[in-house]
């Protein structure tokens, strides 16, 4: 079995690990009812509608 000649430094190890810890940008879509930005597949926090139906009474 192959064995590394040199120990992997902390910096090199952490650089490799840090590449997987990126944050994903959240995707916003426009609400078809009130045209405010909202998260997809969720009730609009502004008007309370989802798929054309009033789910929450937003006042």
mmCIF file of N, CA and C in Angstrom, residues 13-56:
data_model
loop_
_atom_site.group_PDB
_atom_site.id
_atom_site.type_symbol
_atom_site.label_atom_id
_atom_site.label_comp_id
_atom_site.label_asym_id
_atom_site.label_seq_id
_atom_site.Cartn_x
_atom_site.Cartn_y
_atom_site.Cartn_z
ATOM 1 N N UNK A 13 -4.469 20.746 4.476
ATOM 2 C CA UNK A 13 -5.628 19.949 4.848
ATOM 3 C C UNK A 13 -6.874 20.830 4.976
ATOM 4 N N UNK A 14 -6.732 21.996 5.631
ATOM 5 C CA UNK A 14 -7.868 22.888 5.839
ATOM 6 C C UNK A 14 -8.333 23.550 4.549
ATOM 7 N N UNK A 15 -7.404 23.795 3.622
ATOM 8 C CA UNK A 15 -7.796 24.345 2.315
ATOM 9 C C UNK A 15 -8.675 23.355 1.578
ATOM 10 N N UNK A 16 -8.333 22.107 1.653
ATOM 11 C CA UNK A 16 -9.101 21.076 0.975
ATOM 12 C C UNK A 16 -10.481 20.930 1.614
ATOM 13 N N UNK A 17 -10.533 20.987 2.927
ATOM 14 C CA UNK A 17 -11.811 20.846 3.626
ATOM 15 C C UNK A 17 -12.707 22.061 3.438
ATOM 16 N N UNK A 18 -12.122 23.246 3.396
ATOM 17 C CA UNK A 18 -12.905 24.488 3.317
ATOM 18 C C UNK A 18 -13.641 24.623 1.999
ATOM 19 N N UNK A 19 -13.197 23.931 0.972
ATOM 20 C CA UNK A 19 -13.859 24.077 -0.320
ATOM 21 C C UNK A 19 -15.274 23.513 -0.290
ATOM 22 N N UNK A 20 -15.577 22.601 0.614
ATOM 23 C CA UNK A 20 -16.907 22.003 0.703
ATOM 24 C C UNK A 20 -17.833 22.793 1.614
ATOM 25 N N UNK A 21 -17.320 23.790 2.337
ATOM 26 C CA UNK A 21 -18.126 24.518 3.304
ATOM 27 C C UNK A 21 -18.708 25.809 2.749
ATOM 28 N N UNK A 22 -18.898 25.905 1.453
ATOM 29 C CA UNK A 22 -19.424 27.132 0.876
ATOM 30 C C UNK A 22 -20.927 27.220 1.122
ATOM 31 N N UNK A 23 -21.419 28.423 1.240
ATOM 32 C CA UNK A 23 -22.846 28.643 1.440
ATOM 33 C C UNK A 23 -23.539 28.722 0.091
ATOM 34 N N UNK A 24 -24.712 28.146 0.007
ATOM 35 C CA UNK A 24 -25.494 28.218 -1.216
ATOM 36 C C UNK A 24 -26.336 29.483 -1.203
ATOM 37 N N UNK A 25 -26.360 30.158 -2.338
ATOM 38 C CA UNK A 25 -27.171 31.355 -2.462
ATOM 39 C C UNK A 25 -28.632 30.941 -2.560
ATOM 40 N N UNK A 26 -29.472 31.527 -1.733
ATOM 41 C CA UNK A 26 -30.884 31.139 -1.764
ATOM 42 C C UNK A 26 -31.543 31.716 -3.013
ATOM 43 N N UNK A 27 -32.385 30.926 -3.627
ATOM 44 C CA UNK A 27 -33.067 31.333 -4.845
ATOM 45 C C UNK A 27 -34.416 31.928 -4.485
ATOM 46 N N UNK A 28 -34.625 33.151 -4.905
ATOM 47 C CA UNK A 28 -35.903 33.808 -4.673
ATOM 48 C C UNK A 28 -36.658 33.867 -5.990
ATOM 49 N N UNK A 29 -37.967 33.718 -5.901
ATOM 50 C CA UNK A 29 -38.840 33.853 -7.059
ATOM 51 C C UNK A 29 -39.866 34.932 -6.746
ATOM 52 N N UNK A 30 -40.486 35.443 -7.784
ATOM 53 C CA UNK A 30 -41.486 36.488 -7.603
ATOM 54 C C UNK A 30 -42.849 35.861 -7.341
ATOM 55 N N UNK A 31 -43.522 36.341 -6.342
ATOM 56 C CA UNK A 31 -44.870 35.867 -6.037
ATOM 57 C C UNK A 31 -45.804 36.305 -7.171
ATOM 58 N N UNK A 32 -46.564 35.384 -7.749
ATOM 59 C CA UNK A 32 -47.448 35.772 -8.854
ATOM 60 C C UNK A 32 -48.606 36.669 -8.423
ATOM 61 N N UNK A 33 -48.914 36.692 -7.142
ATOM 62 C CA UNK A 33 -50.033 37.494 -6.655
ATOM 63 C C UNK A 33 -49.602 38.923 -6.297
ATOM 64 N N UNK A 34 -48.602 39.054 -5.434
ATOM 65 C CA UNK A 34 -48.215 40.385 -4.948
ATOM 66 C C UNK A 34 -46.875 40.863 -5.509
ATOM 67 N N UNK A 35 -46.181 40.014 -6.269
ATOM 68 C CA UNK A 35 -44.915 40.348 -6.938
ATOM 69 C C UNK A 35 -43.787 40.673 -5.969
ATOM 70 N N UNK A 36 -43.862 40.142 -4.763
ATOM 71 C CA UNK A 36 -42.777 40.278 -3.790
ATOM 72 C C UNK A 36 -41.872 39.057 -3.892
ATOM 73 N N UNK A 37 -40.581 39.187 -3.557
ATOM 74 C CA UNK A 37 -39.712 38.008 -3.591
ATOM 75 C C UNK A 37 -40.046 37.031 -2.463
ATOM 76 N N UNK A 38 -40.034 35.733 -2.789
ATOM 77 C CA UNK A 38 -40.316 34.696 -1.793
ATOM 78 C C UNK A 38 -39.507 33.465 -2.150
ATOM 79 N N UNK A 39 -39.384 32.561 -1.203
ATOM 80 C CA UNK A 39 -38.697 31.305 -1.462
ATOM 81 C C UNK A 39 -39.615 30.386 -2.259
ATOM 82 N N UNK A 40 -39.056 29.599 -3.180
ATOM 83 C CA UNK A 40 -39.910 28.732 -3.986
ATOM 84 C C UNK A 40 -40.538 27.612 -3.163
ATOM 85 N N UNK A 41 -41.722 27.184 -3.556
ATOM 86 C CA UNK A 41 -42.475 26.096 -2.921
ATOM 87 C C UNK A 41 -42.833 26.403 -1.474
ATOM 88 N N UNK A 42 -43.053 27.676 -1.175
ATOM 89 C CA UNK A 42 -43.438 28.075 0.176
ATOM 90 C C UNK A 42 -44.529 29.140 0.097
ATOM 91 N N UNK A 43 -45.273 29.279 1.171
ATOM 92 C CA UNK A 43 -46.315 30.302 1.244
ATOM 93 C C UNK A 43 -45.649 31.673 1.249
ATOM 94 N N UNK A 44 -46.219 32.595 0.507
ATOM 95 C CA UNK A 44 -45.672 33.952 0.453
ATOM 96 C C UNK A 44 -45.869 34.622 1.814
ATOM 97 N N UNK A 45 -44.800 35.131 2.430
ATOM 98 C CA UNK A 45 -44.961 35.762 3.742
ATOM 99 C C UNK A 45 -45.680 37.106 3.665
ATOM 100 N N UNK A 46 -45.742 37.696 2.488
ATOM 101 C CA UNK A 46 -46.374 39.007 2.344
ATOM 102 C C UNK A 46 -47.896 38.887 2.187
ATOM 103 N N UNK A 47 -48.339 38.040 1.240
ATOM 104 C CA UNK A 47 -49.782 37.960 0.981
ATOM 105 C C UNK A 47 -50.408 36.661 1.486
ATOM 106 N N UNK A 48 -49.608 35.658 1.829
ATOM 107 C CA UNK A 48 -50.138 34.426 2.402
ATOM 108 C C UNK A 48 -50.746 33.469 1.395
ATOM 109 N N UNK A 49 -50.392 33.593 0.115
ATOM 110 C CA UNK A 49 -50.948 32.700 -0.903
ATOM 111 C C UNK A 49 -49.923 31.674 -1.344
ATOM 112 N N UNK A 50 -50.435 30.502 -1.759
ATOM 113 C CA UNK A 50 -49.608 29.438 -2.316
ATOM 114 C C UNK A 50 -50.396 28.757 -3.412
ATOM 115 N N UNK A 51 -49.853 28.735 -4.608
ATOM 116 C CA UNK A 51 -50.498 28.136 -5.787
ATOM 117 C C UNK A 51 -51.891 28.710 -6.024
ATOM 118 N N UNK A 52 -52.027 30.027 -5.825
ATOM 119 C CA UNK A 52 -53.283 30.694 -6.115
ATOM 120 C C UNK A 52 -54.348 30.565 -5.038
ATOM 121 N N UNK A 53 -54.026 29.943 -3.918
ATOM 122 C CA UNK A 53 -54.997 29.780 -2.837
ATOM 123 C C UNK A 53 -54.522 30.541 -1.604
ATOM 124 N N UNK A 54 -55.445 31.197 -0.914
ATOM 125 C CA UNK A 54 -55.113 31.901 0.322
ATOM 126 C C UNK A 54 -54.950 30.886 1.442
ATOM 127 N N UNK A 55 -53.739 30.747 1.939
ATOM 128 C CA UNK A 55 -53.436 29.786 3.007
ATOM 129 C C UNK A 55 -53.451 30.492 4.354
ATOM 130 N N UNK A 56 -52.851 31.649 4.422
ATOM 131 C CA UNK A 56 -52.752 32.417 5.666
ATOM 132 C C UNK A 56 -53.462 33.746 5.449
#
